[in-house]
mmCIF file of C-alpha atoms in Angstrom:
data_model
loop_
_atom_site.group_PDB
_atom_site.id
_atom_site.type_symbol
_atom_site.label_atom_id
_atom_site.label_comp_id
_atom_site.label_asym_id
_atom_site.label_seq_id
_atom_site.Cartn_x
_atom_site.Cartn_y
_atom_site.Cartn_z
ATOM 1 C CA MET E 1 33.548 -13.071 -17.968
ATOM 2 C CA SER E 2 30.730 -15.476 -17.110
ATOM 3 C CA GLY E 3 27.869 -13.357 -15.367
ATOM 4 C CA PRO E 4 26.888 -13.759 -11.709
ATOM 5 C CA HIS E 5 24.434 -16.909 -10.769
ATOM 6 C CA PRO E 6 20.776 -17.034 -12.195
ATOM 7 C CA VAL E 7 19.462 -17.041 -9.612
ATOM 8 C CA VAL E 8 21.806 -13.628 -7.986
ATOM 9 C CA ALA E 9 20.801 -12.348 -11.413
ATOM 10 C CA ALA E 10 17.051 -13.151 -10.657
ATOM 11 C CA ALA E 11 16.853 -11.939 -6.619
ATOM 12 C CA ARG E 12 18.463 -7.994 -8.536
ATOM 13 C CA ARG E 13 16.216 -7.582 -11.175
ATOM 14 C CA ALA E 14 13.304 -9.159 -7.969
ATOM 15 C CA VAL E 15 14.761 -6.820 -6.149
ATOM 16 C CA TRP E 16 15.403 -3.206 -8.508
ATOM 17 C CA GLN E 17 11.663 -4.490 -8.986
ATOM 18 C CA ALA E 18 10.473 -3.820 -5.835
ATOM 19 C CA LEU E 19 12.066 -0.949 -5.075
ATOM 20 C CA SER E 20 10.775 0.582 -8.454
ATOM 21 C CA ASP E 21 7.152 -0.304 -7.788
ATOM 22 C CA ALA E 22 6.443 1.126 -3.786
ATOM 23 C CA ASP E 23 8.175 4.073 -5.878
ATOM 24 C CA VAL E 24 11.261 4.062 -3.063
ATOM 25 C CA PRO E 25 13.331 7.546 -4.707
ATOM 26 C CA THR E 26 16.276 7.079 -5.177
ATOM 27 C CA GLY E 27 18.597 8.499 -1.931
ATOM 28 C CA ARG E 28 16.354 7.203 0.742
ATOM 29 C CA ARG E 29 18.213 4.784 3.010
ATOM 30 C CA LEU E 30 16.496 0.522 3.539
ATOM 31 C CA LEU E 31 16.580 -1.257 6.284
ATOM 32 C CA LEU E 32 17.863 -4.505 5.780
ATOM 33 C CA ALA E 33 16.377 -7.078 7.572
ATOM 34 C CA VAL E 34 18.946 -9.919 7.968
ATOM 35 C CA SER E 35 19.260 -13.120 10.797
ATOM 36 C CA GLY E 36 22.411 -14.627 9.298
ATOM 37 C CA GLY E 37 20.185 -17.614 7.752
ATOM 38 C CA SER E 38 20.060 -17.964 3.942
ATOM 39 C CA ASP E 39 17.056 -16.431 2.392
ATOM 40 C CA SER E 40 18.747 -13.337 4.544
ATOM 41 C CA MET E 41 21.701 -12.868 3.564
ATOM 42 C CA ALA E 42 20.404 -14.021 -0.109
ATOM 43 C CA LEU E 43 18.204 -10.052 0.342
ATOM 44 C CA ALA E 44 20.981 -8.896 1.478
ATOM 45 C CA GLN E 45 23.478 -9.521 -2.062
ATOM 46 C CA ALA E 46 20.847 -8.549 -3.652
ATOM 47 C CA VAL E 47 20.197 -5.486 -2.149
ATOM 48 C CA LEU E 48 24.149 -4.639 -1.854
ATOM 49 C CA PHE E 49 24.552 -4.789 -5.318
ATOM 50 C CA VAL E 50 22.086 -2.854 -6.702
ATOM 51 C CA ALA E 51 21.688 0.074 -4.329
ATOM 52 C CA ALA E 52 25.127 0.591 -4.926
ATOM 53 C CA ARG E 53 24.480 1.758 -8.244
ATOM 54 C CA ASN E 54 20.531 3.364 -7.893
ATOM 55 C CA GLY E 55 22.330 5.614 -4.498
ATOM 56 C CA PHE E 56 20.043 3.712 -1.597
ATOM 57 C CA PRO E 57 22.126 3.709 1.705
ATOM 58 C CA VAL E 58 21.823 0.846 3.017
ATOM 59 C CA VAL E 59 21.541 0.121 6.893
ATOM 60 C CA SER E 60 21.085 -3.502 8.715
ATOM 61 C CA LEU E 61 19.434 -4.811 11.574
ATOM 62 C CA THR E 62 19.763 -8.132 13.182
ATOM 63 C CA VAL E 63 17.138 -9.485 15.733
ATOM 64 C CA ASP E 64 18.477 -10.988 18.622
ATOM 65 C CA HIS E 65 15.933 -13.145 20.874
ATOM 66 C CA GLY E 66 17.541 -13.491 23.261
ATOM 67 C CA LEU E 67 16.597 -17.371 22.851
ATOM 68 C CA ARG E 68 20.559 -19.058 22.708
ATOM 69 C CA SER E 69 23.158 -18.929 25.188
ATOM 70 C CA ASP E 70 25.294 -17.255 21.693
ATOM 71 C CA SER E 71 21.952 -15.453 20.615
ATOM 72 C CA ARG E 72 23.715 -11.906 20.727
ATOM 73 C CA ALA E 73 27.589 -13.205 19.876
ATOM 74 C CA GLU E 74 26.194 -14.605 16.610
ATOM 75 C CA ALA E 75 24.334 -11.410 15.693
ATOM 76 C CA GLU E 76 27.227 -9.407 15.677
ATOM 77 C CA GLN E 77 29.089 -11.453 14.144
ATOM 78 C CA VAL E 78 26.065 -10.960 11.260
ATOM 79 C CA ALA E 79 26.496 -7.390 11.968
ATOM 80 C CA GLU E 80 30.377 -7.332 11.373
ATOM 81 C CA TRP E 81 30.118 -9.389 7.825
ATOM 82 C CA LEU E 82 26.967 -6.891 6.488
ATOM 83 C CA VAL E 83 29.204 -4.423 7.698
ATOM 84 C CA GLN E 84 32.151 -6.024 5.342
ATOM 85 C CA TYR E 85 29.731 -6.643 2.953
ATOM 86 C CA GLY E 86 29.033 -3.399 2.204
ATOM 87 C CA VAL E 87 25.838 -0.986 5.292
ATOM 88 C CA GLU E 88 26.478 2.656 6.764
ATOM 89 C CA GLN E 89 26.110 0.357 9.694
ATOM 90 C CA GLY E 90 25.417 -3.165 11.464
ATOM 91 C CA LEU E 91 22.289 -2.514 14.085
ATOM 92 C CA VAL E 92 22.082 -5.369 16.513
ATOM 93 C CA ARG E 93 19.275 -5.319 18.854
ATOM 94 C CA THR E 94 18.314 -7.622 21.895
ATOM 95 C CA VAL E 95 14.265 -7.957 21.896
ATOM 96 C CA ASP E 96 12.191 -9.579 24.724
ATOM 97 C CA VAL E 97 9.483 -12.977 23.700
ATOM 98 C CA SER E 98 7.586 -13.193 26.639
ATOM 99 C CA GLY E 99 4.478 -11.179 25.179
ATOM 100 C CA PRO E 100 1.242 -12.996 24.998
ATOM 101 C CA GLY E 101 0.318 -14.880 21.716
ATOM 102 C CA GLY E 102 2.541 -18.362 22.168
ATOM 103 C CA PRO E 103 5.872 -17.890 21.403
ATOM 104 C CA GLU E 104 5.879 -17.598 17.455
ATOM 105 C CA ALA E 105 3.344 -14.897 17.845
ATOM 106 C CA ALA E 106 5.631 -12.950 20.631
ATOM 107 C CA ALA E 107 8.994 -13.357 18.803
ATOM 108 C CA ARG E 108 7.109 -12.396 15.328
ATOM 109 C CA THR E 109 5.659 -8.748 17.157
ATOM 110 C CA ALA E 110 8.744 -7.756 18.990
ATOM 111 C CA ARG E 111 10.859 -8.566 16.198
ATOM 112 C CA TYR E 112 8.671 -6.133 13.884
ATOM 113 C CA THR E 113 8.150 -3.618 16.314
ATOM 114 C CA ALA E 114 12.319 -3.785 16.533
ATOM 115 C CA LEU E 115 12.312 -3.216 12.706
ATOM 116 C CA ALA E 116 9.405 -0.648 12.453
ATOM 117 C CA ASP E 117 12.314 2.126 15.904
ATOM 118 C CA ALA E 118 14.248 1.358 14.211
ATOM 119 C CA ALA E 119 13.723 2.705 10.666
ATOM 120 C CA ARG E 120 12.147 5.447 12.586
ATOM 121 C CA SER E 121 15.325 6.306 14.039
ATOM 122 C CA LEU E 122 16.460 6.118 10.159
ATOM 123 C CA ALA E 123 14.044 8.570 8.432
ATOM 124 C CA GLY E 124 15.695 11.143 5.576
ATOM 125 C CA THR E 125 14.648 15.160 6.614
ATOM 126 C CA ASP E 126 11.234 14.474 5.105
ATOM 127 C CA GLY E 127 10.873 12.247 7.769
ATOM 128 C CA ALA E 128 9.904 9.199 5.675
ATOM 129 C CA PRO E 129 10.990 6.461 8.000
ATOM 130 C CA ALA E 130 14.037 3.837 6.535
ATOM 131 C CA VAL E 131 12.435 1.416 3.489
ATOM 132 C CA VAL E 132 12.416 -2.424 5.439
ATOM 133 C CA LEU E 133 12.963 -5.176 3.137
ATOM 134 C CA LEU E 134 12.059 -8.416 4.392
ATOM 135 C CA GLY E 135 13.723 -11.951 3.084
ATOM 136 C CA HIS E 136 10.607 -14.069 2.713
ATOM 137 C CA THR E 137 10.767 -16.729 0.663
ATOM 138 C CA ALA E 138 8.912 -18.636 -1.905
ATOM 139 C CA ASP E 139 9.262 -21.272 0.822
ATOM 140 C CA ASP E 140 8.207 -18.822 3.618
ATOM 141 C CA GLN E 141 5.080 -18.053 1.453
ATOM 142 C CA ALA E 142 3.980 -21.380 0.579
ATOM 143 C CA GLU E 143 3.923 -21.884 4.232
ATOM 144 C CA THR E 144 1.597 -18.824 5.364
ATOM 145 C CA VAL E 145 -0.531 -20.238 2.453
ATOM 146 C CA LEU E 146 -1.229 -23.537 4.668
ATOM 147 C CA LEU E 147 -1.345 -22.275 8.465
ATOM 148 C CA GLY E 148 -3.724 -19.957 6.593
ATOM 149 C CA LEU E 149 -5.555 -22.852 5.333
ATOM 150 C CA ALA E 150 -4.976 -24.368 8.776
ATOM 151 C CA ARG E 151 -6.512 -22.143 10.684
ATOM 152 C CA GLY E 152 -10.172 -21.649 8.530
ATOM 153 C CA ALA E 153 -10.042 -18.235 8.365
ATOM 154 C CA GLY E 154 -11.348 -17.153 5.225
ATOM 155 C CA ALA E 155 -9.895 -16.448 1.921
ATOM 156 C CA ARG E 156 -7.507 -13.407 3.411
ATOM 157 C CA SER E 157 -5.717 -15.495 5.728
ATOM 158 C CA ILE E 158 -4.630 -17.392 2.236
ATOM 159 C CA TRP E 159 -4.084 -14.238 0.096
ATOM 160 C CA GLY E 160 0.184 -14.954 1.898
ATOM 161 C CA MET E 161 2.519 -11.631 1.756
ATOM 162 C CA PRO E 162 2.798 -8.944 -0.935
ATOM 163 C CA VAL E 163 5.703 -8.112 -2.443
ATOM 164 C CA VAL E 164 4.721 -4.099 -1.074
ATOM 165 C CA GLY E 165 3.015 -3.465 1.497
ATOM 166 C CA ALA E 166 3.268 -1.640 5.805
ATOM 167 C CA LEU E 167 5.515 -3.279 7.898
ATOM 168 C CA PRO E 168 3.216 -5.310 9.802
ATOM 169 C CA GLY E 169 1.584 -3.069 13.056
ATOM 170 C CA ALA E 170 3.504 0.259 11.427
ATOM 171 C CA GLU E 171 1.447 1.325 8.262
ATOM 172 C CA ASP E 172 4.205 4.237 8.088
ATOM 173 C CA VAL E 173 7.190 2.114 7.441
ATOM 174 C CA ILE E 174 7.033 0.379 3.904
ATOM 175 C CA ALA E 175 8.110 -3.459 3.804
ATOM 176 C CA LEU E 176 9.423 -5.003 0.349
ATOM 177 C CA ARG E 177 9.531 -8.390 0.307
ATOM 178 C CA PRO E 178 11.201 -9.439 -3.387
ATOM 179 C CA LEU E 179 12.372 -13.287 -2.928
ATOM 180 C CA LEU E 180 8.356 -14.135 -2.692
ATOM 181 C CA GLU E 181 9.069 -16.026 -6.283
ATOM 182 C CA LEU E 182 11.915 -16.935 -5.076
ATOM 183 C CA GLN E 183 12.899 -21.171 -3.277
ATOM 184 C CA ARG E 184 15.166 -21.561 -0.239
ATOM 185 C CA GLU E 185 17.670 -23.633 -2.000
ATOM 186 C CA ASP E 186 18.120 -22.042 -5.059
ATOM 187 C CA LEU E 187 19.042 -19.043 -2.963
ATOM 188 C CA ARG E 188 21.484 -20.901 -1.373
ATOM 189 C CA ASP E 189 23.211 -21.963 -4.247
ATOM 190 C CA GLY E 190 23.562 -18.782 -5.420
ATOM 191 C CA LEU E 191 25.253 -17.569 -1.619
ATOM 192 C CA ARG E 192 27.753 -21.296 -2.532
ATOM 193 C CA SER E 193 28.245 -19.531 -5.514
ATOM 194 C CA ALA E 194 29.371 -15.989 -4.212
ATOM 195 C CA ASP E 195 31.813 -17.863 -1.525
ATOM 196 C CA ILE E 196 29.479 -16.163 1.369
ATOM 197 C CA ASP E 197 28.928 -18.114 4.565
ATOM 198 C CA TRP E 198 25.344 -18.302 6.887
ATOM 199 C CA VAL E 199 24.365 -19.245 9.683
ATOM 200 C CA ASP E 200 21.318 -22.469 10.479
ATOM 201 C CA ASP E 201 18.674 -20.849 13.868
ATOM 202 C CA PRO E 202 18.611 -23.888 15.561
ATOM 203 C CA THR E 203 15.167 -22.951 17.257
ATOM 204 C CA ASN E 204 14.178 -23.036 13.384
ATOM 205 C CA ASP E 205 14.392 -27.115 14.500
ATOM 206 C CA LEU E 206 11.723 -29.953 14.929
ATOM 207 C CA ASP E 207 13.355 -30.916 17.675
ATOM 208 C CA SER E 208 14.150 -27.312 19.298
ATOM 209 C CA ASN E 209 13.922 -26.637 22.931
ATOM 210 C CA TRP E 210 11.147 -23.311 21.458
ATOM 211 C CA ARG E 211 7.980 -24.300 21.499
ATOM 212 C CA ALA E 212 4.131 -23.442 20.981
ATOM 213 C CA ALA E 213 2.282 -22.632 24.117
ATOM 214 C CA ASP E 214 0.643 -26.242 24.100
ATOM 215 C CA GLY E 215 4.483 -27.991 24.411
ATOM 216 C CA THR E 216 3.937 -29.337 20.591
ATOM 217 C CA VAL E 217 6.326 -28.087 17.295
ATOM 218 C CA LEU E 218 6.001 -24.636 16.261
ATOM 219 C CA ARG E 219 4.107 -24.825 13.504
ATOM 220 C CA ARG E 220 6.028 -22.701 11.087
ATOM 221 C CA SER E 221 9.014 -25.719 11.981
ATOM 222 C CA ALA E 222 6.548 -28.912 12.319
ATOM 223 C CA ILE E 223 5.143 -27.589 8.128
ATOM 224 C CA ARG E 224 8.438 -26.443 6.712
ATOM 225 C CA HIS E 225 10.261 -29.856 7.744
ATOM 226 C CA ARG E 226 6.996 -31.745 7.915
ATOM 227 C CA VAL E 227 3.807 -31.246 5.592
ATOM 228 C CA LEU E 228 5.361 -29.159 2.772
ATOM 229 C CA PRO E 229 8.197 -32.409 2.118
ATOM 230 C CA GLU E 230 5.444 -34.664 2.268
ATOM 231 C CA LEU E 231 3.490 -32.305 0.053
ATOM 232 C CA SER E 232 6.988 -32.300 -3.062
ATOM 233 C CA ARG E 233 6.904 -35.800 -1.900
ATOM 234 C CA ALA E 234 3.308 -36.877 -2.874
ATOM 235 C CA LEU E 235 2.663 -33.776 -5.352
ATOM 236 C CA GLY E 236 5.570 -33.223 -7.093
ATOM 237 C CA PRO E 237 8.556 -30.530 -6.892
ATOM 238 C CA GLY E 238 6.024 -27.821 -7.839
ATOM 239 C CA VAL E 239 4.058 -27.417 -4.141
ATOM 240 C CA VAL E 240 6.237 -25.070 -3.540
ATOM 241 C CA GLY E 241 5.922 -22.250 -6.282
ATOM 242 C CA ALA E 242 1.780 -23.941 -7.390
ATOM 243 C CA LEU E 243 1.721 -22.617 -3.801
ATOM 244 C CA GLY E 244 2.791 -18.896 -3.732
ATOM 245 C CA ARG E 245 1.426 -18.281 -7.105
ATOM 246 C CA THR E 246 -2.598 -19.071 -5.469
ATOM 247 C CA ALA E 247 -1.805 -16.855 -2.842
ATOM 248 C CA ARG E 248 -1.005 -14.426 -5.641
ATOM 249 C CA GLN E 249 -4.137 -14.644 -7.636
ATOM 250 C CA LEU E 250 -6.313 -14.694 -4.405
ATOM 251 C CA ARG E 251 -5.244 -11.203 -3.776
ATOM 252 C CA ASP E 252 -5.591 -9.651 -6.675
ATOM 253 C CA ASP E 253 -9.326 -11.076 -7.192
ATOM 254 C CA GLY E 254 -10.248 -10.386 -3.212
ATOM 255 C CA THR E 255 -8.250 -6.855 -3.891
ATOM 256 C CA ALA E 256 -10.163 -5.774 -6.460
ATOM 257 C CA LEU E 257 -13.400 -7.059 -4.734
ATOM 258 C CA ASP E 258 -12.042 -5.032 -1.289
ATOM 259 C CA VAL E 259 -12.056 -1.538 -4.255
ATOM 260 C CA TRP E 260 -15.329 -2.639 -5.286
ATOM 261 C CA ALA E 261 -17.027 -2.847 -1.906
ATOM 262 C CA GLN E 262 -15.348 0.270 -1.116
ATOM 263 C CA ARG E 263 -17.062 2.618 -3.604
ATOM 264 C CA GLU E 264 -20.189 0.724 -2.291
ATOM 265 C CA SER E 265 -19.272 2.150 0.731
ATOM 266 C CA THR E 266 -18.262 5.781 -0.075
ATOM 267 C CA GLY E 267 -21.751 5.822 -2.694
ATOM 268 C CA MET E 268 -23.398 4.915 1.365
ATOM 269 C CA GLY E 269 -22.309 7.833 3.079
ATOM 270 C CA GLY E 270 -22.405 5.803 6.064
ATOM 271 C CA GLN E 271 -26.123 5.081 5.673
ATOM 272 C CA LEU E 272 -25.772 1.094 6.035
ATOM 273 C CA ALA E 273 -29.623 0.263 4.444
ATOM 274 C CA ILE E 274 -30.644 -3.049 4.534
ATOM 275 C CA THR E 275 -32.446 -3.757 1.626
ATOM 276 C CA TYR E 276 -29.891 -2.270 -0.513
ATOM 277 C CA LEU E 277 -27.245 -4.075 1.752
ATOM 278 C CA ARG E 278 -29.161 -6.874 0.738
ATOM 279 C CA THR E 279 -28.980 -6.522 -3.459
ATOM 280 C CA LEU E 280 -24.956 -6.580 -2.995
ATOM 281 C CA PRO E 281 -23.613 -9.537 -3.165
ATOM 282 C CA VAL E 282 -22.468 -11.587 0.060
ATOM 283 C CA ALA E 283 -18.487 -11.042 -1.169
ATOM 284 C CA ILE E 284 -19.140 -7.286 -1.032
ATOM 285 C CA ARG E 285 -22.200 -7.027 1.681
ATOM 286 C CA THR E 286 -19.406 -8.344 4.356
ATOM 287 C CA ARG E 287 -16.728 -6.782 2.945
ATOM 288 C CA VAL E 288 -18.380 -3.476 3.688
ATOM 289 C CA LEU E 289 -19.634 -4.095 7.206
ATOM 290 C CA ARG E 290 -16.249 -5.802 7.641
ATOM 291 C CA LEU E 291 -15.442 -1.227 7.290
ATOM 292 C CA ALA E 292 -18.370 -0.103 8.826
ATOM 293 C CA ALA E 293 -17.335 -1.866 12.222
ATOM 294 C CA LEU E 294 -13.496 -0.857 11.241
ATOM 295 C CA ALA E 295 -14.916 2.890 10.904
ATOM 296 C CA ALA E 296 -16.819 2.448 14.784
ATOM 297 C CA GLY E 297 -14.296 1.212 16.380
ATOM 298 C CA ALA E 298 -14.072 -2.122 16.085
ATOM 299 C CA ARG E 299 -10.116 -3.642 16.456
ATOM 300 C CA ALA E 300 -9.425 -5.378 13.120
ATOM 301 C CA GLY E 301 -6.697 -7.337 14.749
ATOM 302 C CA GLU E 302 -10.079 -8.800 17.191
ATOM 303 C CA LEU E 303 -12.928 -8.448 13.747
ATOM 304 C CA SER E 304 -13.408 -12.725 13.169
ATOM 305 C CA THR E 305 -15.307 -14.526 9.653
ATOM 306 C CA TRP E 306 -17.610 -15.456 12.732
ATOM 307 C CA HIS E 307 -18.098 -11.468 13.993
ATOM 308 C CA LEU E 308 -18.406 -11.169 9.722
ATOM 309 C CA ALA E 309 -20.895 -14.715 9.231
ATOM 310 C CA HIS E 310 -23.572 -13.420 12.387
ATOM 311 C CA LEU E 311 -22.966 -9.393 11.201
ATOM 312 C CA ASP E 312 -24.016 -10.651 7.489
ATOM 313 C CA ASP E 313 -27.590 -12.115 9.369
ATOM 314 C CA LEU E 314 -28.293 -8.903 10.615
ATOM 315 C CA VAL E 315 -28.983 -8.009 7.451
ATOM 316 C CA MET E 316 -30.165 -11.554 5.570
ATOM 317 C CA GLY E 317 -32.184 -12.338 8.545
ATOM 318 C CA ALA E 318 -36.082 -11.992 10.358
ATOM 319 C CA GLY E 319 -35.351 -7.900 11.723
ATOM 320 C CA GLY E 320 -36.061 -7.172 15.717
ATOM 321 C CA GLY E 321 -33.610 -4.654 16.746
ATOM 322 C CA ARG E 322 -31.098 -7.684 17.175
ATOM 323 C CA GLY E 323 -28.102 -7.102 18.064
ATOM 324 C CA ILE E 324 -23.785 -8.659 17.959
ATOM 325 C CA ASP E 325 -21.569 -7.340 20.397
ATOM 326 C CA LEU E 326 -17.879 -7.042 18.250
ATOM 327 C CA PRO E 327 -13.877 -6.341 19.940
ATOM 328 C CA GLY E 328 -13.384 -3.622 20.664
ATOM 329 C CA GLY E 329 -16.495 -1.842 22.618
ATOM 330 C CA VAL E 330 -18.914 -2.187 19.646
ATOM 331 C CA ARG E 331 -22.012 -3.169 19.091
ATOM 332 C CA ALA E 332 -23.766 -3.711 15.505
ATOM 333 C CA VAL E 333 -27.554 -4.034 15.843
ATOM 334 C CA GLN E 334 -30.697 -3.626 13.634
ATOM 335 C CA ARG E 335 -32.618 0.066 13.700
ATOM 336 C CA ASP E 336 -34.452 1.292 11.438
ATOM 337 C CA GLY E 337 -33.958 -0.699 8.366
ATOM 338 C CA ARG E 338 -30.269 0.189 8.647
ATOM 339 C CA ILE E 339 -27.513 -1.425 10.057
ATOM 340 C CA CYS E 340 -25.707 0.821 12.719
ATOM 341 C CA PHE E 341 -22.465 0.899 15.677
ATOM 342 C CA ASP E 342 -23.357 1.859 18.598
ATOM 343 C CA GLY E 343 -20.068 1.603 20.827
ATOM 344 C CA VAL E 344 -22.297 1.313 23.768
ATOM 345 C CA GLY E 345 -21.710 -2.867 24.560
ATOM 346 C CA LEU E 346 -24.457 -4.592 26.050
ATOM 347 C CA GLU E 347 -25.773 -1.495 27.368
ATOM 348 C CA GLY E 348 -28.544 0.864 26.085
ATOM 349 C CA VAL E 349 -29.452 -1.516 23.258
ATOM 350 C CA ASP E 350 -32.009 -4.163 23.447
ATOM 351 C CA PRO E 351 -30.796 -8.004 24.206
ATOM 352 C CA VAL E 352 -28.107 -9.633 22.092
ATOM 353 C CA ASP E 353 -29.852 -12.548 19.471
ATOM 354 C CA ARG E 354 -26.843 -14.759 19.930
ATOM 355 C CA PRO E 355 -26.380 -18.139 17.358
ATOM 356 C CA SER E 356 -23.854 -20.283 18.615
ATOM 357 C CA ALA E 357 -20.221 -20.214 16.399
ATOM 358 C CA GLY E 358 -21.082 -22.466 13.900
ATOM 359 C CA ARG E 359 -22.362 -21.846 10.998
ATOM 360 C CA VAL E 360 -25.195 -19.155 11.012
ATOM 361 C CA LYS E 361 -28.739 -20.489 9.876
ATOM 362 C CA GLY E 362 -29.969 -20.268 6.018
ATOM 363 C CA ARG E 363 -26.575 -19.663 4.818
#
């Protein structure tokens, strides 16, 4: 008797490895995020196999974004499929995607909020939320890296997504992405080998009526249908995997730098002496400044590379009590040979020396 399709076996191994890496105890409930697309159906196929053999109860959640008249019925159909395949319960939640930040960001925020709420509602007797499993693939990782490159927001923006991490916007909820090294077309071959259906969401197409805030094609759809195919034609079929490997290497290096910066920050005990900060490599110094700004109340999601560059200019530039305002009502200033953070905005400190939002002089 032949075994499973090779990609099906690989997906099962990846699920088990992710559960092991996250130290998920047997008996912890797993929450599958399943849209009904091929990626999430391949995830469900692998997770249900592993869970049944290792004592993990599984619930699924299908989020209906309400973007099409038939989207609710489609979501309920997906939930029924999953119950047939073996989940304890197939949940469906309809969300509002009219929030700020453009349609893609609003939909993503609404989706993660629904997942976080469901994970908490499925907490075990120890109070720990269910572990969320997401069906992001190597293709999604490549798209994420390219989006980060286009934004020019620094190395952290092209780390890509982690296999094990917190669910975005919900630090108390573990999220696993076990399929990040497997490609979409291969996973579809695995689904076909097991006669498992999936649905194709037309909102992801280039001609979808769902557009970016400026009326153009959604950024991720443009990368998926235009940029990555063109890169593959120009550079060869290994582009997707290469982008994923690059992201993983950058994440490993960046994590090591974060650990070093945390040790420096702890050793300084909150006293950010300018003379000592100047002895640190810029990659460590800016991380120390970022940690201090966050501890003072700066908003992480809005603290940009622009802010960090100008914080660093406070350290490396001339003295004179200069300062910079940060998101969250926090102000960083030079004071008595140190970098200090005040939650006082513009009041009570010397006028800010604000370079333009470009290259910092002397850098």
